[in-house]
CSV table of C-alpha atoms in Angstrom, one decimal:
chain,number,residue,atom,x,y,z
A,1,UNK,CA,-4.7,11.6,-116.8
A,2,UNK,CA,-5.3,8.5,-114.6
A,3,UNK,CA,-2.1,6.6,-113.5
A,4,UNK,CA,-1.5,3.3,-115.3
A,5,UNK,CA,-2.4,0.3,-113.3
A,6,UNK,CA,-4.7,2.3,-110.9
A,7,UNK,CA,-7.9,1.7,-112.8
A,8,UNK,CA,-8.9,-1.6,-111.1
A,9,UNK,CA,-8.0,-0.2,-107.7
A,10,UNK,CA,-10.0,2.9,-108.2
A,11,UNK,CA,-12.9,1.1,-109.8
A,12,UNK,CA,-13.0,-1.2,-106.8
A,13,UNK,CA,-12.9,1.7,-104.4
A,14,UNK,CA,-15.7,3.4,-106.2
A,15,UNK,CA,-17.8,0.3,-106.2
A,16,UNK,CA,-17.3,-0.2,-102.4
A,17,UNK,CA,-18.1,3.5,-101.9
A,18,UNK,CA,-21.2,3.3,-103.9
A,19,UNK,CA,-22.5,0.4,-101.8
A,20,UNK,CA,-21.6,2.2,-98.6
A,21,UNK,CA,-23.1,5.5,-99.7
A,22,UNK,CA,-26.4,3.9,-100.8
A,23,UNK,CA,-26.4,2.1,-97.4
A,24,UNK,CA,-25.9,5.3,-95.6
A,25,UNK,CA,-28.5,7.3,-97.5
A,26,UNK,CA,-30.9,4.4,-98.1
A,27,UNK,CA,-31.8,5.4,-101.7
A,28,UNK,CA,-30.3,5.9,-105.1
A,29,UNK,CA,-30.5,9.7,-104.4
A,30,UNK,CA,-26.8,9.8,-103.8
A,31,UNK,CA,-24.5,12.0,-106.0
A,32,UNK,CA,-21.4,10.9,-107.8
A,33,UNK,CA,-19.6,13.6,-105.9
A,34,UNK,CA,-20.5,12.0,-102.5
A,35,UNK,CA,-19.5,8.5,-103.8
A,36,UNK,CA,-16.2,9.9,-105.2
A,37,UNK,CA,-15.5,11.7,-101.9
A,38,UNK,CA,-16.1,8.5,-99.9
A,39,UNK,CA,-13.7,6.7,-102.3
A,40,UNK,CA,-11.1,9.5,-101.9
A,41,UNK,CA,-11.1,10.8,-105.4
A,42,UNK,CA,-12.7,13.5,-107.6
A,43,UNK,CA,-16.1,13.2,-109.2
A,44,UNK,CA,-14.4,13.8,-112.6
A,45,UNK,CA,-12.3,10.6,-112.0
A,46,UNK,CA,-15.4,8.7,-111.0
A,47,UNK,CA,-17.2,9.8,-114.2
A,48,UNK,CA,-14.1,8.9,-116.2
A,49,UNK,CA,-14.3,5.3,-114.9
A,50,UNK,CA,-18.0,4.7,-115.1
A,51,UNK,CA,-19.6,7.5,-117.1
A,52,UNK,CA,-22.7,7.8,-114.9
A,53,UNK,CA,-24.1,7.1,-111.5
A,54,UNK,CA,-26.4,4.4,-113.0
A,55,UNK,CA,-23.4,2.6,-114.5
A,56,UNK,CA,-21.6,2.9,-111.1
A,57,UNK,CA,-24.6,1.4,-109.3
A,58,UNK,CA,-24.9,-1.5,-111.9
A,59,UNK,CA,-21.2,-2.2,-111.4
A,60,UNK,CA,-21.8,-2.3,-107.6
A,61,UNK,CA,-24.6,-4.7,-108.0
A,62,UNK,CA,-22.5,-6.9,-110.3
A,63,UNK,CA,-19.9,-6.9,-107.5
A,64,UNK,CA,-22.5,-7.9,-104.9
A,65,UNK,CA,-23.8,-10.7,-107.1
A,66,UNK,CA,-20.3,-11.9,-107.8
A,67,UNK,CA,-19.5,-12.2,-104.1
A,68,UNK,CA,-22.9,-13.8,-103.5
A,69,UNK,CA,-22.3,-16.3,-106.3
A,70,UNK,CA,-18.9,-17.2,-104.9
A,71,UNK,CA,-20.5,-17.8,-101.5
A,72,UNK,CA,-23.1,-20.1,-103.0
A,73,UNK,CA,-20.6,-22.1,-105.0
A,74,UNK,CA,-18.4,-22.6,-102.0
A,75,UNK,CA,-21.4,-23.7,-99.9
A,76,UNK,CA,-22.7,-26.0,-102.6
A,77,UNK,CA,-19.2,-27.6,-102.9
A,78,UNK,CA,-19.2,-28.4,-99.2
A,79,UNK,CA,-22.8,-29.9,-99.2
A,80,UNK,CA,-23.0,-33.6,-98.9
A,81,UNK,CA,-26.6,-34.3,-99.9
A,82,UNK,CA,-29.4,-32.7,-102.0
A,83,UNK,CA,-31.0,-31.4,-98.8
A,84,UNK,CA,-27.6,-30.0,-97.8
A,85,UNK,CA,-27.4,-28.2,-101.1
A,86,UNK,CA,-30.7,-26.5,-100.5
A,87,UNK,CA,-29.6,-25.5,-97.0
A,88,UNK,CA,-26.3,-24.2,-98.4
A,89,UNK,CA,-28.1,-21.9,-100.8
A,90,UNK,CA,-30.3,-20.6,-98.0
A,91,UNK,CA,-27.3,-20.0,-95.6
A,92,UNK,CA,-25.2,-18.4,-98.3
A,93,UNK,CA,-28.0,-16.0,-98.9
A,94,UNK,CA,-27.7,-14.7,-95.4
A,95,UNK,CA,-23.9,-14.8,-95.0
A,96,UNK,CA,-22.2,-12.0,-93.2
A,97,UNK,CA,-20.8,-10.6,-96.4
A,98,UNK,CA,-24.3,-10.5,-98.1
A,99,UNK,CA,-26.7,-9.8,-95.2
A,100,UNK,CA,-25.3,-6.5,-93.9
A,101,UNK,CA,-27.1,-3.1,-93.8
A,102,UNK,CA,-25.4,-1.4,-96.8
A,103,UNK,CA,-25.7,-4.5,-99.1
A,104,UNK,CA,-29.4,-5.0,-98.0
A,105,UNK,CA,-30.1,-1.4,-98.9
A,106,UNK,CA,-28.3,-1.8,-102.2
A,107,UNK,CA,-30.6,-4.8,-102.9
A,108,UNK,CA,-33.7,-2.8,-102.2
A,109,UNK,CA,-32.6,0.0,-104.5
A,110,UNK,CA,-31.6,-2.6,-107.1
A,111,UNK,CA,-35.2,-3.9,-107.2
A,112,UNK,CA,-36.5,-0.4,-107.7
A,113,UNK,CA,-34.0,0.3,-110.5
A,114,UNK,CA,-34.9,-3.0,-112.2
A,115,UNK,CA,-38.5,-1.7,-112.7
A,116,UNK,CA,-37.2,1.0,-115.1
A,117,UNK,CA,-33.7,0.1,-116.2
A,118,UNK,CA,-33.3,-2.8,-118.7
A,119,UNK,CA,-29.8,-3.8,-117.7
A,120,UNK,CA,-30.8,-3.9,-114.0
A,121,UNK,CA,-33.9,-5.9,-114.9
A,122,UNK,CA,-31.7,-8.4,-116.9
A,123,UNK,CA,-29.2,-8.7,-114.0
A,124,UNK,CA,-32.0,-9.3,-111.5
A,125,UNK,CA,-33.6,-11.9,-113.8
A,126,UNK,CA,-30.3,-13.8,-114.0
A,127,UNK,CA,-30.0,-13.8,-110.2
A,128,UNK,CA,-33.6,-15.0,-109.8
A,129,UNK,CA,-33.2,-17.8,-112.3
A,130,UNK,CA,-30.0,-19.0,-110.8
A,131,UNK,CA,-31.3,-19.2,-107.2
A,132,UNK,CA,-34.5,-21.0,-108.2
A,133,UNK,CA,-32.5,-23.4,-110.4
A,134,UNK,CA,-30.0,-24.2,-107.6
A,135,UNK,CA,-32.9,-24.8,-105.2
A,136,UNK,CA,-35.0,-26.8,-107.6
A,137,UNK,CA,-32.1,-29.0,-108.5
A,138,UNK,CA,-31.4,-29.6,-104.8
A,139,UNK,CA,-35.1,-30.3,-103.9
A,140,UNK,CA,-36.1,-32.5,-106.9
A,141,UNK,CA,-34.8,-35.8,-105.4
A,142,UNK,CA,-37.1,-35.4,-102.4
A,143,UNK,CA,-40.0,-33.3,-103.8
A,144,UNK,CA,-40.2,-34.4,-107.4
A,145,UNK,CA,-42.7,-32.2,-109.3
A,146,UNK,CA,-43.2,-30.0,-106.2
A,147,UNK,CA,-39.5,-28.9,-106.3
A,148,UNK,CA,-40.2,-25.9,-108.5
A,149,UNK,CA,-42.9,-24.5,-106.4
A,150,UNK,CA,-40.9,-25.0,-103.2
A,151,UNK,CA,-37.8,-23.4,-104.8
A,152,UNK,CA,-39.9,-20.4,-105.9
A,153,UNK,CA,-41.3,-20.0,-102.4
A,154,UNK,CA,-37.9,-20.2,-100.7
A,155,UNK,CA,-36.4,-17.6,-103.2
A,156,UNK,CA,-39.4,-15.3,-102.4
A,157,UNK,CA,-38.8,-15.8,-98.7
A,158,UNK,CA,-35.1,-14.9,-99.1
A,159,UNK,CA,-36.1,-11.7,-101.0
A,160,UNK,CA,-38.8,-11.0,-98.4
A,161,UNK,CA,-36.3,-11.3,-95.6
A,162,UNK,CA,-34.1,-8.7,-97.3
A,163,UNK,CA,-37.0,-6.3,-97.6
A,164,UNK,CA,-38.0,-6.9,-94.0
A,165,UNK,CA,-34.4,-6.3,-92.8
A,166,UNK,CA,-34.0,-3.0,-94.7
A,167,UNK,CA,-37.1,-1.7,-93.0
A,168,UNK,CA,-36.2,-2.9,-89.5
A,169,UNK,CA,-34.6,-0.9,-86.8
A,170,UNK,CA,-32.4,-3.6,-85.5
A,171,UNK,CA,-29.1,-4.9,-87.1
A,172,UNK,CA,-29.8,-7.6,-89.6
A,173,UNK,CA,-29.5,-11.1,-88.1
A,174,UNK,CA,-28.5,-13.5,-91.0
A,175,UNK,CA,-28.5,-16.6,-88.8
A,176,UNK,CA,-32.0,-16.0,-87.6
A,177,UNK,CA,-33.3,-15.3,-91.1
A,178,UNK,CA,-31.7,-18.4,-92.5
A,179,UNK,CA,-33.2,-20.4,-89.6
A,180,UNK,CA,-36.7,-19.1,-90.5
A,181,UNK,CA,-36.4,-20.0,-94.1
A,182,UNK,CA,-34.9,-23.4,-93.2
A,183,UNK,CA,-38.0,-24.0,-91.0
A,184,UNK,CA,-40.1,-23.7,-94.1
A,185,UNK,CA,-37.8,-26.1,-95.9
A,186,UNK,CA,-38.2,-28.6,-93.0
A,187,UNK,CA,-42.0,-28.4,-93.3
A,188,UNK,CA,-41.9,-28.8,-97.0
A,189,UNK,CA,-39.6,-31.8,-96.8
A,190,UNK,CA,-41.8,-33.4,-94.1
A,191,UNK,CA,-44.8,-33.2,-96.5
A,192,UNK,CA,-42.6,-34.6,-99.3
A,193,UNK,CA,-43.5,-35.4,-102.8
A,194,UNK,CA,-47.0,-36.3,-103.9
A,195,UNK,CA,-47.7,-40.0,-103.8
């Protein structure tokens, strides 16, 4: 029987262990036993809290998205202009907490899972709509009708940077990736809205 008050602590440990284990293995082919061992508990306890490996992985991605959302909200609150808001979203996407090897690997596997699992697909869809909405809102004052297209392209570049990073041999460099995406933003803003 689990100890009272331990559930949130153990769930958190299992979520962190799930992300770390997927990052270590690189696929969803990890076992609940390995995740539980990394978290310092039995696989029976892990199953008690989550019921399945898939549920554990979805909880881990919700955790990743929650942290990412907090990063974006904090960056947006500090932005002082519409262009600054767009840059804030880009930089938050490559923050040290989001753009590290194990989280990048979890993202790649999340995309794979979303192809077949409805809850993962819905979660991914919410993320994609929010990032495009935040970027579109920030870019509309300068780009007008072109804001949606630019927002979609920036979001795709961010996703592409994650895919590129997971396949790379070097440690992910969030500052460099943010700079590359911001270079596209600079070019887009230079062209501006149609006359």
